[in-house]
Amino acid sequence: MLRKFYPHTIWLLLCAGLLVRFFLFARVDFMFENDIRTFQIWGTQLAAYGLSAFYTGGMWSDYPPGYLYVLALIGVLRGIFEWELLSPPLNFFTFLPAILADVAIGYGVYRLARPRTGEKQALFFTALWLFNPAILLISSVWGQVESVFLLPLLISLVLLREKRLLAAYMVYGVAILIKPQSLFLGPVYLFSAFDYWRTQEYAWLELKRLGLFVLAAVGGMLVLAFPFAQGINYIPVFRQFIGGLDMYNFSSVNAFNFWALTGHNWQPLDAISFGVSHATWGVLIAVAIIAAIMVALEAHKRNGGAHYWLIIAAVFVLIFVFSVKMHERYLFPAMLFLLLYAMECPRRHNFSLYILASGTFYINCIAVLRAYHAGWDFTVLTPYIVPVGWANIGLAAGLVLSFIWSTHRKVRL
């Protein structure tokens, strides 16, 4: 009888996850008003003046075109119903995309888990995502949109793993247009292209095919960005995209990582450590991480392909912990990929990595929210930076050691 009930349980679980998010939105008044107000103003401007005028209208923006489509719809609703900024109905629709994306990712976890673990365990892993306090905090309390770009990124990575490269690259372009943090995974997609060409014995025809895949993905991005261009002039869009990547030139932007641990939260990139500017350290660290990820992907391929999600998670963890210009929310994707790795390799230390990432992320973000509601009193962050910073370094070390140990164990077997 219970087995017959399981197929319906996933829908009850997803509905419960949705209701919990609606409850938190309605009852916990702890949102990051600056972000919500900004989203609503952007939506109003998009609806009033059109998409093509957005990047040339003198308004500050650090978002590429992808999520602006959603905000334009919210702006249209505001115009129809004449809602005030930060009014409850307008806030609800501003929060709704991330809430729905959370639940959609939960369903994605279930679909990935069920063939490997069975129905009961798949429901367990889905619940670990849906009811994780760190996930709930960002979408239902803060009002940020990390899940919105993570959803197409997850779809793209699944397609990539299945060697459906054209579809993977196309969806990856959508993720980049929603949030540029998707570019962190550039080395993974570069390796996938090289590996495909290698498996085709470096055939010139297959290299041309890869080039067409990339051109198709870039073309798709240009099509999606076209309404924001000035006719065929994409310069305003490119300028905004590059400018958005170049904003927040600080060693750490409230991310409790190595740089915050050494006292450089909100310190400019021209600060010097060990005789080298932090901007230069950022480049050197990025190169080192890219090289390490390439080596890890090669080892992953040679040892049965069991570490895919661990490597994806490691990209976000290593960049968050050691690179510069990191915000407190940039660790968010790592939680999903660590959960998927624990699903595929259900060992105690793998669950520990997911729990640790969730804990440090939650504490980091709740501390920033408290500092914001205290009038940006950064002394609120002080008690948390050292323990959470060291915990995040431990998380990075744990990921690396887990990969090395698992790979060595696989080789010995």
Tab-separated table of C-alpha atoms in Angstrom:
chain	number	residue	atom	x	y	z
A	1	MET	CA	0.000	0.000	0.000
A	2	LEU	CA	2.800	2.391	0.938
A	3	ARG	CA	4.633	1.700	-2.330
A	4	LYS	CA	1.528	2.660	-4.280
A	5	PHE	CA	1.434	5.932	-2.410
A	6	TYR	CA	5.046	6.916	-3.161
A	7	PRO	CA	4.496	8.181	-6.753
A	8	HIS	CA	1.982	10.694	-5.426
A	9	THR	CA	4.173	11.692	-2.499
A	10	ILE	CA	6.530	13.752	-4.647
A	11	TRP	CA	3.707	16.117	-5.552
A	12	LEU	CA	2.676	16.445	-1.911
A	13	LEU	CA	6.313	17.104	-1.020
A	14	LEU	CA	6.665	19.778	-3.688
A	15	CYS	CA	3.423	21.415	-2.589
A	16	ALA	CA	4.667	21.378	1.019
A	17	GLY	CA	7.899	23.032	-0.092
A	18	LEU	CA	5.901	25.682	-1.923
A	19	LEU	CA	3.604	26.324	1.048
A	20	VAL	CA	6.536	26.633	3.458
A	21	ARG	CA	8.032	29.278	1.178
A	22	PHE	CA	4.761	31.185	0.967
A	23	PHE	CA	4.464	31.036	4.764
A	24	LEU	CA	7.976	32.379	5.293
A	25	PHE	CA	7.385	35.144	2.752
A	26	ALA	CA	4.182	36.194	4.525
A	27	ARG	CA	5.366	35.860	8.131
A	28	VAL	CA	9.086	36.667	8.223
A	29	ASP	CA	9.635	40.369	7.618
A	30	PHE	CA	13.405	40.283	7.146
A	31	MET	CA	13.812	40.916	3.438
A	32	PHE	CA	16.702	42.772	1.837
A	33	GLU	CA	14.639	45.789	0.830
A	34	ASN	CA	17.351	47.377	-1.319
A	35	ASP	CA	17.383	44.384	-3.658
A	36	ILE	CA	13.585	44.063	-3.787
A	37	ARG	CA	13.084	47.768	-4.415
A	38	THR	CA	15.737	47.724	-7.139
A	39	PHE	CA	14.066	44.784	-8.894
A	40	GLN	CA	10.722	46.545	-8.765
A	41	ILE	CA	12.111	49.841	-10.074
A	42	TRP	CA	13.859	48.018	-12.923
A	43	GLY	CA	10.589	46.254	-13.764
A	44	THR	CA	8.735	49.560	-13.742
A	45	GLN	CA	11.266	51.164	-16.079
A	46	LEU	CA	11.214	48.193	-18.446
A	47	ALA	CA	7.426	48.229	-18.649
A	48	ALA	CA	7.208	52.003	-19.043
A	49	TYR	CA	9.995	52.700	-21.545
A	50	GLY	CA	10.614	49.361	-23.249
A	51	LEU	CA	13.465	46.902	-23.202
A	52	SER	CA	15.634	48.719	-25.746
A	53	ALA	CA	15.820	51.854	-23.594
A	54	PHE	CA	16.854	50.101	-20.394
A	55	TYR	CA	20.634	50.119	-20.769
A	56	THR	CA	20.756	53.592	-22.330
A	57	GLY	CA	18.328	55.382	-20.025
A	58	GLY	CA	20.867	56.396	-17.424
A	59	MET	CA	19.664	53.874	-14.845
A	60	TRP	CA	22.197	51.883	-12.848
A	61	SER	CA	21.998	48.146	-13.456
A	62	ASP	CA	24.341	45.211	-12.898
A	63	TYR	CA	22.103	42.513	-14.406
A	64	PRO	CA	22.347	41.079	-17.933
A	65	PRO	CA	19.163	40.744	-20.005
A	66	GLY	CA	17.998	37.261	-18.926
A	67	TYR	CA	16.215	38.043	-15.669
A	68	LEU	CA	15.042	41.419	-16.915
A	69	TYR	CA	12.326	39.672	-18.943
A	70	VAL	CA	10.840	38.445	-15.667
A	71	LEU	CA	11.131	41.879	-14.095
A	72	ALA	CA	9.442	43.458	-17.130
A	73	LEU	CA	6.410	41.210	-16.557
A	74	ILE	CA	6.360	42.219	-12.899
A	75	GLY	CA	6.535	45.852	-14.029
A	76	VAL	CA	3.546	45.313	-16.332
A	77	LEU	CA	1.561	43.885	-13.410
A	78	ARG	CA	2.491	46.865	-11.287
A	79	GLY	CA	1.290	49.228	-14.000
A	80	ILE	CA	-2.035	47.401	-14.386
A	81	PHE	CA	-2.861	47.195	-10.683
A	82	GLU	CA	-1.044	50.396	-9.607
A	83	TRP	CA	0.775	48.706	-6.753
A	84	GLU	CA	3.131	50.807	-4.637
A	85	LEU	CA	6.789	49.866	-4.333
A	86	LEU	CA	7.316	47.218	-1.622
A	87	SER	CA	3.575	46.653	-1.295
A	88	PRO	CA	2.612	43.069	-0.331
A	89	PRO	CA	1.162	42.016	-3.717
A	90	LEU	CA	4.106	43.464	-5.649
A	91	ASN	CA	6.542	41.847	-3.220
A	92	PHE	CA	4.786	38.506	-3.718
A	93	PHE	CA	5.329	38.554	-7.473
A	94	THR	CA	8.909	39.744	-6.987
A	95	PHE	CA	9.630	36.748	-4.734
A	96	LEU	CA	7.609	34.263	-6.791
A	97	PRO	CA	10.134	33.428	-9.583
A	98	ALA	CA	12.827	32.286	-7.130
A	99	ILE	CA	10.290	30.367	-5.048
A	100	LEU	CA	9.028	28.495	-8.114
A	101	ALA	CA	12.608	27.859	-9.278
A	102	ASP	CA	13.421	26.382	-5.840
A	103	VAL	CA	10.568	23.911	-6.196
A	104	ALA	CA	11.459	23.111	-9.812
A	105	ILE	CA	15.037	22.303	-8.754
A	106	GLY	CA	13.579	20.071	-6.041
A	107	TYR	CA	11.732	18.152	-8.734
A	108	GLY	CA	14.956	17.960	-10.725
A	109	VAL	CA	16.708	16.424	-7.707
A	110	TYR	CA	13.918	13.855	-7.485
A	111	ARG	CA	14.147	12.951	-11.174
A	112	LEU	CA	17.922	12.538	-10.959
A	113	ALA	CA	17.782	10.550	-7.717
A	114	ARG	CA	14.949	8.122	-8.436
A	115	PRO	CA	16.733	5.913	-11.024
A	116	ARG	CA	19.787	5.616	-8.776
A	117	THR	CA	18.322	5.379	-5.296
A	118	GLY	CA	14.719	4.301	-5.647
A	119	GLU	CA	11.559	6.206	-4.790
A	120	LYS	CA	11.947	6.477	-1.016
A	121	GLN	CA	15.507	7.768	-1.090
A	122	ALA	CA	14.676	10.131	-3.959
A	123	LEU	CA	11.992	11.718	-1.777
A	124	PHE	CA	14.530	12.031	1.033
A	125	PHE	CA	17.018	13.905	-1.165
A	126	THR	CA	14.259	16.133	-2.517
A	127	ALA	CA	13.280	17.045	1.037
A	128	LEU	CA	16.918	17.838	1.857
A	129	TRP	CA	16.770	20.498	-0.855
A	130	LEU	CA	13.243	21.819	-0.331
A	131	PHE	CA	13.491	22.276	3.433
A	132	ASN	CA	17.109	23.330	3.765
A	133	PRO	CA	17.013	26.556	5.860
A	134	ALA	CA	19.773	28.089	3.734
A	135	ILE	CA	17.743	27.588	0.542
A	136	LEU	CA	14.580	28.885	2.199
A	137	LEU	CA	16.395	31.964	3.479
A	138	ILE	CA	17.527	33.224	0.083
A	139	SER	CA	14.342	32.827	-1.934
A	140	SER	CA	11.616	33.276	0.685
A	141	VAL	CA	13.152	35.758	3.135
A	142	TRP	CA	15.923	37.662	1.348
A	143	GLY	CA	14.174	37.743	-2.011
A	144	GLN	CA	17.193	36.954	-4.174
A	145	VAL	CA	17.129	34.968	-7.407
A	146	GLU	CA	19.980	32.464	-7.137
A	147	SER	CA	17.646	29.564	-7.911
A	148	VAL	CA	16.465	31.200	-11.128
A	149	PHE	CA	19.871	30.923	-12.795
A	150	LEU	CA	20.682	27.638	-11.051
A	151	LEU	CA	17.711	25.897	-12.690
A	152	PRO	CA	18.905	26.273	-16.323
A	153	LEU	CA	22.465	25.644	-15.139
A	154	LEU	CA	21.387	22.291	-13.664
A	155	ILE	CA	19.534	21.370	-16.860
A	156	SER	CA	22.571	22.294	-18.936
A	157	LEU	CA	24.932	20.233	-16.780
A	158	VAL	CA	22.681	17.183	-17.014
A	159	LEU	CA	22.613	17.563	-20.806
A	160	LEU	CA	26.386	17.993	-20.815
A	161	ARG	CA	26.867	14.800	-18.860
A	162	GLU	CA	24.657	12.983	-21.382
A	163	LYS	CA	26.904	14.289	-24.208
A	164	ARG	CA	24.048	16.329	-25.698
A	165	LEU	CA	26.420	19.192	-26.312
A	166	LEU	CA	24.349	21.469	-28.521
A	167	ALA	CA	21.414	21.531	-26.115
A	168	ALA	CA	23.784	21.871	-23.145
A	169	TYR	CA	25.554	24.879	-24.651
A	170	MET	CA	22.279	26.549	-25.626
A	171	VAL	CA	20.826	26.245	-22.118
A	172	TYR	CA	24.157	27.316	-20.620
A	173	GLY	CA	23.859	30.539	-22.614
A	174	VAL	CA	20.485	31.167	-20.961
A	175	ALA	CA	22.027	30.668	-17.503
A	176	ILE	CA	24.807	33.137	-18.324
A	177	LEU	CA	22.256	35.724	-19.440
A	178	ILE	CA	20.440	35.383	-16.124
A	179	LYS	CA	23.535	35.605	-13.918
A	180	PRO	CA	27.173	35.853	-15.035
A	181	GLN	CA	28.279	33.636	-12.124
A	182	SER	CA	27.446	30.789	-14.522
A	183	LEU	CA	30.739	31.650	-16.222
A	184	PHE	CA	32.541	30.079	-13.259
A	185	LEU	CA	31.850	26.755	-14.964
A	186	GLY	CA	33.471	27.815	-18.231
A	187	PRO	CA	36.381	25.345	-17.736
A	188	VAL	CA	33.912	22.454	-17.436
A	189	TYR	CA	32.305	23.316	-20.769
A	190	LEU	CA	35.704	23.856	-22.372
A	191	PHE	CA	36.820	20.418	-21.199
A	192	SER	CA	33.618	18.855	-22.535
A	193	ALA	CA	34.390	20.260	-25.989
A	194	PHE	CA	37.978	19.005	-25.920
A	195	ASP	CA	36.923	15.600	-24.639
A	196	TYR	CA	34.311	15.245	-27.372
A	197	TRP	CA	36.863	16.133	-30.042
A	198	ARG	CA	39.350	13.690	-28.522
A	199	THR	CA	36.818	10.862	-28.562
A	200	GLN	CA	36.260	11.643	-32.253
A	201	GLU	CA	40.006	11.179	-32.841
A	202	TYR	CA	40.543	14.894	-33.428
A	203	ALA	CA	38.609	14.811	-36.698
A	204	TRP	CA	38.464	18.165	-38.476
A	205	LEU	CA	34.768	17.657	-39.267
A	206	GLU	CA	33.968	17.203	-35.558
A	207	LEU	CA	35.928	20.331	-34.674
A	208	LYS	CA	33.776	22.254	-37.132
A	209	ARG	CA	30.704	20.678	-35.566
A	210	LEU	CA	31.836	21.911	-32.142
A	211	GLY	CA	32.353	25.373	-33.590
A	212	LEU	CA	28.806	25.344	-34.915
A	213	PHE	CA	27.512	24.307	-31.475
A	214	VAL	CA	29.289	27.255	-29.859
A	215	LEU	CA	28.083	29.633	-32.571
A	216	ALA	CA	24.532	28.385	-32.074
A	217	ALA	CA	24.762	29.025	-28.325
A	218	VAL	CA	26.199	32.518	-28.862
A	219	GLY	CA	23.549	33.157	-31.496
A	220	GLY	CA	20.850	32.127	-29.050
A	221	MET	CA	22.225	34.559	-26.498
A	222	LEU	CA	22.250	37.345	-29.087
A	223	VAL	CA	18.644	36.593	-30.014
A	224	LEU	CA	17.568	36.755	-26.360
A	225	ALA	CA	19.502	39.990	-25.887
A	226	PHE	CA	18.245	41.557	-29.143
A	227	PRO	CA	15.233	43.399	-27.600
A	228	PHE	CA	17.687	45.207	-25.299
A	229	ALA	CA	19.942	46.323	-28.162
A	230	GLN	CA	19.655	49.552	-30.124
A	231	GLY	CA	18.551	48.033	-33.396
A	232	ILE	CA	21.515	45.862	-34.338
A	233	ASN	CA	23.803	47.806	-32.015
A	234	TYR	CA	24.673	45.470	-29.147
A	235	ILE	CA	27.277	47.794	-27.652
A	236	PRO	CA	25.017	48.962	-24.762
A	237	VAL	CA	24.340	45.321	-23.839
A	238	PHE	CA	28.019	44.345	-24.057
A	239	ARG	CA	29.033	47.442	-22.109
A	240	GLN	CA	26.604	46.610	-19.329
A	241	PHE	CA	27.654	42.955	-19.237
A	242	ILE	CA	31.349	43.781	-19.002
A	243	GLY	CA	30.657	46.603	-16.565
A	244	GLY	CA	28.618	44.269	-14.360
A	245	LEU	CA	31.537	41.840	-14.199
A	246	ASP	CA	33.844	44.713	-13.275
A	247	MET	CA	31.733	46.030	-10.397
A	248	TYR	CA	32.432	45.540	-6.714
A	249	ASN	CA	36.196	45.686	-7.040
A	250	PHE	CA	36.855	44.593	-3.482
A	251	SER	CA	38.726	41.644	-2.055
A	252	SER	CA	35.545	40.338	-0.449
A	253	VAL	CA	32.003	41.702	-0.586
A	254	ASN	CA	30.664	40.226	2.663
A	255	ALA	CA	31.803	36.721	1.700
A	256	PHE	CA	33.267	34.985	4.741
A	257	ASN	CA	36.205	33.543	2.852
A	258	PHE	CA	40.014	33.668	2.941
A	259	TRP	CA	40.134	37.390	2.198
A	260	ALA	CA	37.578	38.324	4.841
A	261	LEU	CA	39.425	36.066	7.273
A	262	THR	CA	42.596	38.103	6.692
A	263	GLY	CA	40.748	41.365	7.366
A	264	HIS	CA	40.066	42.451	3.782
A	265	ASN	CA	36.269	42.530	3.643
A	266	TRP	CA	35.320	45.563	1.479
A	267	GLN	CA	39.014	46.356	0.968
A	268	PRO	CA	39.962	47.534	-2.554
A	269	LEU	CA	41.738	45.245	-4.975
A	270	ASP	CA	44.843	47.427	-5.036
A	271	ALA	CA	45.592	46.305	-1.466
A	272	ILE	CA	48.859	44.374	-1.203
A	273	SER	CA	49.371	40.950	0.366
A	274	PHE	CA	52.678	39.077	0.188
A	275	GLY	CA	53.995	41.768	-2.137
A	276	VAL	CA	51.247	41.294	-4.743
A	277	SER	CA	48.029	43.257	-5.263
A	278	HIS	CA	44.762	41.474	-4.595
A	279	ALA	CA	43.723	42.053	-8.210
A	280	THR	CA	46.785	40.092	-9.339
A	281	TRP	CA	46.134	37.429	-6.734
A	282	GLY	CA	42.637	37.105	-8.172
A	283	VAL	CA	44.036	36.359	-11.631
A	284	LEU	CA	46.651	33.912	-10.317
A	285	ILE	CA	44.088	32.084	-8.194
A	286	ALA	CA	41.651	31.879	-11.122
A	287	VAL	CA	44.343	30.354	-13.338
A	288	ALA	CA	45.272	27.859	-10.609
A	289	ILE	CA	41.637	26.838	-10.084
A	290	ILE	CA	41.071	26.407	-13.834
A	291	ALA	CA	44.170	24.214	-14.095
A	292	ALA	CA	43.098	22.160	-11.068
A	293	ILE	CA	39.595	21.670	-12.456
A	294	MET	CA	40.983	20.510	-15.809
A	295	VAL	CA	43.218	17.971	-14.049
A	296	ALA	CA	40.297	16.823	-11.896
A	297	LEU	CA	38.034	16.380	-14.934
A	298	GLU	CA	40.689	14.283	-16.661
A	299	ALA	CA	41.077	12.113	-13.556
A	300	HIS	CA	37.288	11.878	-13.296
A	301	LYS	CA	37.079	10.579	-16.855
A	302	ARG	CA	39.842	8.021	-16.313
A	303	ASN	CA	38.267	6.672	-13.128
A	304	GLY	CA	34.726	5.855	-14.140
A	305	GLY	CA	33.065	9.276	-14.033
A	306	ALA	CA	31.868	9.136	-10.418
A	307	HIS	CA	32.936	12.624	-9.369
A	308	TYR	CA	31.002	14.851	-11.774
A	309	TRP	CA	28.913	16.703	-9.212
A	310	LEU	CA	31.805	16.908	-6.746
A	311	ILE	CA	33.946	18.699	-9.336
A	312	ILE	CA	31.091	21.078	-10.222
A	313	ALA	CA	30.627	21.875	-6.528
A	314	ALA	CA	34.378	22.327	-6.087
A	315	VAL	CA	34.424	25.025	-8.779
A	316	PHE	CA	32.001	27.181	-6.801
A	317	VAL	CA	33.557	26.408	-3.422
A	318	LEU	CA	37.163	27.090	-4.470
A	319	ILE	CA	36.259	30.301	-6.278
A	320	PHE	CA	34.144	31.499	-3.361
A	321	VAL	CA	36.758	30.706	-0.716
A	322	PHE	CA	39.922	31.887	-2.457
A	323	SER	CA	39.037	34.297	-5.261
A	324	VAL	CA	38.318	38.019	-4.964
A	325	LYS	CA	35.117	40.060	-5.502
A	326	MET	CA	32.980	37.327	-3.951
A	327	HIS	CA	29.541	38.095	-2.504
A	328	GLU	CA	28.024	36.152	0.364
A	329	ARG	CA	25.562	34.374	-1.965
A	330	TYR	CA	28.074	32.987	-4.479
A	331	LEU	CA	28.364	29.716	-2.572
A	332	PHE	CA	24.684	28.938	-3.234
A	333	PRO	CA	25.095	26.590	-6.250
A	334	ALA	CA	27.606	24.423	-4.374
A	335	MET	CA	24.863	23.209	-2.036
A	336	LEU	CA	22.863	21.688	-4.888
A	337	PHE	CA	25.843	19.956	-6.455
A	338	LEU	CA	27.091	18.625	-3.112
A	339	LEU	CA	23.614	17.214	-2.501
A	340	LEU	CA	23.672	15.503	-5.896
A	341	TYR	CA	27.127	14.095	-5.162
A	342	ALA	CA	25.915	12.744	-1.817
A	343	MET	CA	22.998	11.194	-3.709
A	344	GLU	CA	25.297	9.403	-6.148
A	345	CYS	CA	27.953	8.521	-3.555
A	346	PRO	CA	25.983	8.177	-0.296
A	347	ARG	CA	28.811	8.147	2.222
A	348	ARG	CA	28.777	9.914	5.554
A	349	HIS	CA	31.524	12.416	4.734
A	350	ASN	CA	29.721	13.427	1.523
A	351	PHE	CA	26.589	14.302	3.493
A	352	SER	CA	28.855	16.187	5.903
A	353	LEU	CA	30.119	18.375	3.056
A	354	TYR	CA	26.534	19.273	2.098
A	355	ILE	CA	25.619	20.061	5.707
A	356	LEU	CA	28.779	22.127	6.231
A	357	ALA	CA	28.214	24.177	3.058
A	358	SER	CA	24.581	24.767	4.033
A	359	GLY	CA	25.581	25.862	7.534
A	360	THR	CA	28.302	28.304	6.512
A	361	PHE	CA	26.115	29.728	3.755
A	362	TYR	CA	23.182	30.231	6.122
A	363	ILE	CA	25.285	31.929	8.806
A	364	ASN	CA	27.029	34.165	6.264
A	365	CYS	CA	23.760	35.319	4.699
A	366	ILE	CA	21.795	35.766	7.930
A	367	ALA	CA	24.676	37.833	9.341
A	368	VAL	CA	24.608	40.093	6.272
A	369	LEU	CA	20.834	40.498	6.597
A	370	ARG	CA	21.245	41.449	10.255
A	371	ALA	CA	23.950	43.970	9.388
A	372	TYR	CA	21.683	45.459	6.724
A	373	HIS	CA	18.728	45.781	9.108
A	374	ALA	CA	21.068	47.392	11.648
A	375	GLY	CA	21.821	50.176	9.155
A	376	TRP	CA	24.797	48.428	7.555
A	377	ASP	CA	26.548	48.012	10.875
A	378	PHE	CA	29.474	45.844	9.775
A	379	THR	CA	30.445	45.143	13.378
A	380	VAL	CA	27.523	42.687	13.306
A	381	LEU	CA	29.616	40.533	10.955
A	382	THR	CA	32.733	40.500	13.123
A	383	PRO	CA	31.873	37.550	15.427
A	384	TYR	CA	31.128	35.314	12.442
A	385	ILE	CA	33.929	36.036	9.992
A	386	VAL	CA	36.693	34.029	11.665
A	387	PRO	CA	34.811	30.804	12.525
A	388	VAL	CA	32.813	30.747	9.297
A	389	GLY	CA	35.868	31.715	7.237
A	390	TRP	CA	37.850	28.824	8.668
A	391	ALA	CA	34.882	26.495	8.204
A	392	ASN	CA	34.736	27.454	4.528
A	393	ILE	CA	38.449	26.786	4.144
A	394	GLY	CA	37.802	23.421	5.792
A	395	LEU	CA	34.988	22.833	3.301
A	396	ALA	CA	37.344	23.521	0.390
A	397	ALA	CA	39.974	21.223	1.884
A	398	GLY	CA	37.363	18.542	2.507
A	399	LEU	CA	36.242	18.651	-1.120
A	400	VAL	CA	39.789	18.323	-2.414
A	401	LEU	CA	40.645	15.514	-0.006
A	402	SER	CA	37.402	13.717	-0.791
A	403	PHE	CA	38.212	13.810	-4.493
A	404	ILE	CA	41.798	12.634	-3.982
A	405	TRP	CA	40.787	9.853	-1.602
A	406	SER	CA	37.914	8.639	-3.802
A	407	THR	CA	40.069	8.696	-6.934
A	408	HIS	CA	42.904	6.832	-5.199
A	409	ARG	CA	40.455	4.282	-3.820
A	410	LYS	CA	38.947	3.780	-7.279
A	411	VAL	CA	42.401	3.238	-8.791
A	412	ARG	CA	43.342	0.696	-6.096
A	413	LEU	CA	40.116	-1.187	-6.655
